[in-house]
Coordinates of N, CA and C in Angstrom, one line a residue:
M244 N 84.9 92.7 105.9 CA 86.3 92.6 105.5 C 86.7 91.4 105.2
T245 N 87.7 91.4 104.3 CA 88.9 90.5 104.1 C 89.5 89.8 105.2
N246 N 90.2 88.8 104.8 CA 91.2 88.3 106.1 C 92.4 89.5 106.2
L247 N 92.9 89.7 104.9 CA 93.9 91.0 105.0 C 93.8 91.8 105.3
Q248 N 92.3 92.5 105.6 CA 92.1 93.9 105.7 C 91.9 93.6 107.2
A249 N 91.6 92.8 107.6 CA 91.4 92.5 109.0 C 92.8 92.5 109.9
A250 N 93.8 91.7 109.1 CA 95.3 91.4 109.3 C 95.5 93.0 109.9
V251 N 95.5 93.6 108.6 CA 96.5 95.0 108.8 C 95.9 96.2 109.8
K252 N 94.1 95.7 110.0 CA 93.7 96.8 111.1 C 94.0 96.0 112.5
I253 N 94.2 95.3 112.9 CA 95.0 94.4 113.9 C 96.5 94.9 114.1
L254 N 96.9 94.7 113.2 CA 98.2 95.4 113.4 C 98.4 96.9 113.6
Q255 N 97.9 97.8 113.0 CA 97.6 99.0 112.8 C 97.4 99.3 114.3
I256 N 96.1 99.0 114.7 CA 95.6 99.0 116.5 C 96.7 98.9 117.4
L257 N 97.4 97.5 117.1 CA 98.6 97.3 118.0 C 100.0 98.0 118.2
D258 N 100.2 98.3 116.5 CA 101.0 99.6 116.2 C 100.9 100.9 117.4
E259 N 99.7 101.3 116.9 CA 99.5 102.5 117.8 C 98.9 102.5 119.4
N260 N 99.3 101.1 119.8 CA 98.8 101.1 121.4 C 100.1 100.1 121.9
L261 N 101.3 100.1 120.8 CA 102.3 99.5 121.7 C 102.9 100.5 123.1
G262 N 103.2 99.7 123.9 CA 103.3 100.3 125.2 C 102.5 100.7 126.0
N263 N 101.2 100.8 125.5 CA 99.7 101.1 126.4 C 99.5 100.2 127.5
E264 N 100.1 100.3 128.7 CA 99.7 99.1 129.5 C 98.1 98.7 129.8
D265 N 97.3 99.7 129.4 CA 96.2 99.7 129.4 C 95.3 99.3 128.3
F266 N 96.0 98.5 127.2 CA 95.5 98.1 126.1 C 94.3 97.0 126.3
D267 N 93.4 97.4 125.8 CA 91.7 96.6 125.7 C 91.8 95.8 124.7
N268 N 91.9 94.3 124.8 CA 91.6 93.4 123.7 C 90.2 93.6 122.8
D269 N 89.3 93.9 123.3 CA 88.2 94.4 122.8 C 88.5 95.2 121.5
M270 N 89.6 96.0 121.5 CA 89.7 96.8 120.3 C 89.9 95.8 119.4
I271 N 90.2 94.5 119.4 CA 91.2 93.5 118.6 C 90.0 92.5 118.6
S272 N 89.1 93.0 119.0 CA 87.8 91.5 119.1 C 87.1 91.2 117.5
A273 N 86.6 90.3 117.7 CA 85.4 89.9 116.1 C 84.6 91.0 116.2
E274 N 84.1 91.1 117.6 CA 83.0 92.1 117.3 C 83.6 93.4 116.7
A275 N 84.6 93.9 117.5 CA 85.3 95.4 116.9 C 85.3 95.1 115.1
L276 N 85.9 94.2 115.0 CA 86.4 94.0 113.6 C 85.0 93.7 112.3
G277 N 84.2 93.3 112.5 CA 83.0 92.8 112.2 C 83.3 91.8 111.4
I278 N 83.5 90.5 112.4 CA 84.2 89.1 111.5 C 83.5 88.4 112.6
E279 N 83.9 87.1 112.5 CA 83.3 85.9 113.2 C 84.3 85.4 114.1
K280 N 84.0 85.1 115.3 CA 85.0 85.0 116.5 C 86.0 83.8 116.2
G281 N 85.7 82.5 115.7 CA 86.8 81.9 115.3 C 87.7 82.4 114.1
R282 N 87.5 82.9 112.9 CA 88.1 83.6 112.0 C 88.6 84.6 112.8
C283 N 88.5 85.5 113.6 CA 89.4 86.3 114.2 C 90.4 85.5 115.1
E284 N 90.0 84.7 116.0 CA 91.0 83.7 116.6 C 92.1 83.1 115.5
Q285 N 91.6 82.5 114.6 CA 92.7 81.9 113.8 C 93.4 82.6 112.9
L286 N 92.8 83.9 112.5 CA 93.9 85.2 111.9 C 94.8 85.4 113.1
L287 N 94.3 86.0 114.5 CA 95.5 86.0 115.0 C 96.6 85.0 115.5
I288 N 96.0 83.8 115.4 CA 97.2 82.6 115.7 C 98.0 82.8 114.2
E289 N 97.4 82.9 113.1 CA 98.1 82.7 111.8 C 99.4 84.1 112.0
M290 N 98.7 85.4 112.1 CA 99.6 86.3 112.5 C 100.9 86.2 113.6
Q291 N 100.4 85.1 114.7 CA 101.6 84.9 115.9 C 102.6 84.1 115.2
N292 N 102.1 83.0 114.6 CA 102.7 81.8 113.7 C 104.0 82.5 112.5
S293 N 103.2 83.8 111.8 CA 104.1 84.5 110.8 C 105.1 85.4 111.3
G294 N 105.1 85.5 112.6 CA 105.7 86.7 113.5 C 105.4 87.8 112.9
L295 N 104.2 88.1 113.3 CA 104.1 89.6 113.0 C 103.1 90.3 114.3
I296 N 103.0 89.1 115.2 CA 102.7 89.8 116.5 C 103.1 88.6 117.5
R297 N 103.0 88.8 118.7 CA 103.2 87.5 119.6 C 102.7 88.3 120.9
G298 N 102.6 87.0 122.1 CA 101.9 87.3 123.0 C 100.6 86.4 123.2
L299 N 100.4 85.5 122.5 CA 99.2 84.5 122.2 C 99.6 83.3 123.0
H300 N 98.9 83.1 124.0 CA 99.3 81.2 124.3 C 98.2 80.6 123.6
V301 N 98.8 79.5 122.7 CA 97.7 78.7 121.7 C 97.9 77.3 122.1
S302 N 96.9 76.7 122.3 CA 97.1 75.0 122.5 C 96.1 74.2 121.1
K303 N 96.6 72.8 121.1 CA 95.4 72.3 120.3 C 95.0 71.0 121.3
Q304 N 94.0 71.0 121.6 CA 94.0 69.9 122.3 C 93.2 68.8 121.6
M305 N 93.3 67.6 122.0 CA 92.9 66.3 121.4 C 91.4 66.5 120.6
G306 N 91.3 66.3 119.7 CA 90.0 66.2 119.3 C 89.6 67.6 118.3
Q307 N 90.8 68.7 118.7 CA 90.0 69.8 118.1 C 90.9 69.7 116.5
A308 N 90.4 70.3 115.5 CA 90.6 70.6 114.3 C 91.5 71.5 114.5
Y309 N 91.4 72.9 115.1 CA 92.3 74.0 115.2 C 92.8 74.1 116.6
E310 N 94.1 75.0 116.3 CA 94.3 75.5 117.6 C 93.5 76.7 118.0
H311 N 93.6 76.8 119.5 CA 92.8 78.1 120.2 C 94.0 78.8 121.0
I312 N 93.2 80.1 121.0 CA 94.1 81.1 122.2 C 93.5 80.6 123.7
M313 N 94.6 80.5 124.6 CA 94.6 79.9 126.0 C 94.2 81.2 126.7
G314 N 93.8 81.4 127.5 CA 93.7 82.4 128.8 C 93.5 83.9 128.0
E315 N 93.9 84.7 128.7 CA 94.1 86.2 128.1 C 95.2 86.4 127.1
P316 N 94.9 86.7 126.2 CA 96.2 87.3 125.2 C 96.7 88.7 125.6
F317 N 97.8 88.6 125.3 CA 98.4 90.2 125.5 C 99.3 90.3 124.3
P318 N 98.6 90.5 123.0 CA 99.0 90.5 121.8 C 100.1 92.1 121.8
V319 N 101.0 91.8 121.2 CA 102.0 92.8 120.7 C 102.5 92.5 119.4
I320 N 102.3 93.7 119.2 CA 103.4 94.1 117.4 C 105.0 93.8 117.5
T321 N 105.2 92.8 116.5 CA 106.5 92.8 116.4 C 107.3 93.4 115.5
K322 N 108.4 93.6 115.4 CA 109.2 94.2 114.5 C 109.1 93.8 113.0
D323 N 109.1 92.5 112.7 CA 108.2 92.1 111.5 C 106.6 92.7 111.3
G324 N 106.1 92.7 112.4 CA 104.8 93.5 112.1 C 104.9 94.7 111.6
M325 N 105.5 95.5 112.6 CA 105.9 97.0 112.0 C 106.4 97.1 110.6
E326 N 107.4 96.1 110.1 CA 107.9 96.4 108.8 C 106.8 96.2 107.8
Y327 N 105.8 94.8 108.2 CA 104.9 94.5 107.1 C 104.0 95.7 106.8
L328 N 103.7 95.9 108.1 CA 102.5 97.1 108.1 C 102.7 98.6 107.3
E329 N 104.3 99.0 107.2 CA 104.8 100.1 106.6 C 104.6 99.3 105.2
S330 N 105.1 98.3 105.0 CA 104.8 98.1 103.3 C 103.7 98.2 102.9
C331 N 102.5 97.7 103.6 CA 101.5 98.4 102.9 C 100.9 99.5 102.4
W332 N 101.6 100.5 102.9 CA 101.5 102.0 102.6 C 102.6 102.4 101.7
E333 N 103.5 101.5 101.1 CA 104.4 101.8 100.2 C 103.8 102.0 98.6

């Protein structure tokens, strides 16, 4: 699965579960997507930085090359994410 395919899949899952108080983050886990854990984390961070999702607490500690998700994420698709997802099907 390419990064773009994984990102679209994440957006689809978040869109389908918008407002679902019982959303399980395992649905968008590296294992569920069939990709490496570090790649999945960086994809989610990039998606948030691009405004497609929100709800991640991200931090970069001294000595780390990359930002990492801190604590339990509560990812939610944004309006921009919904518009991007819709554009994939046009």
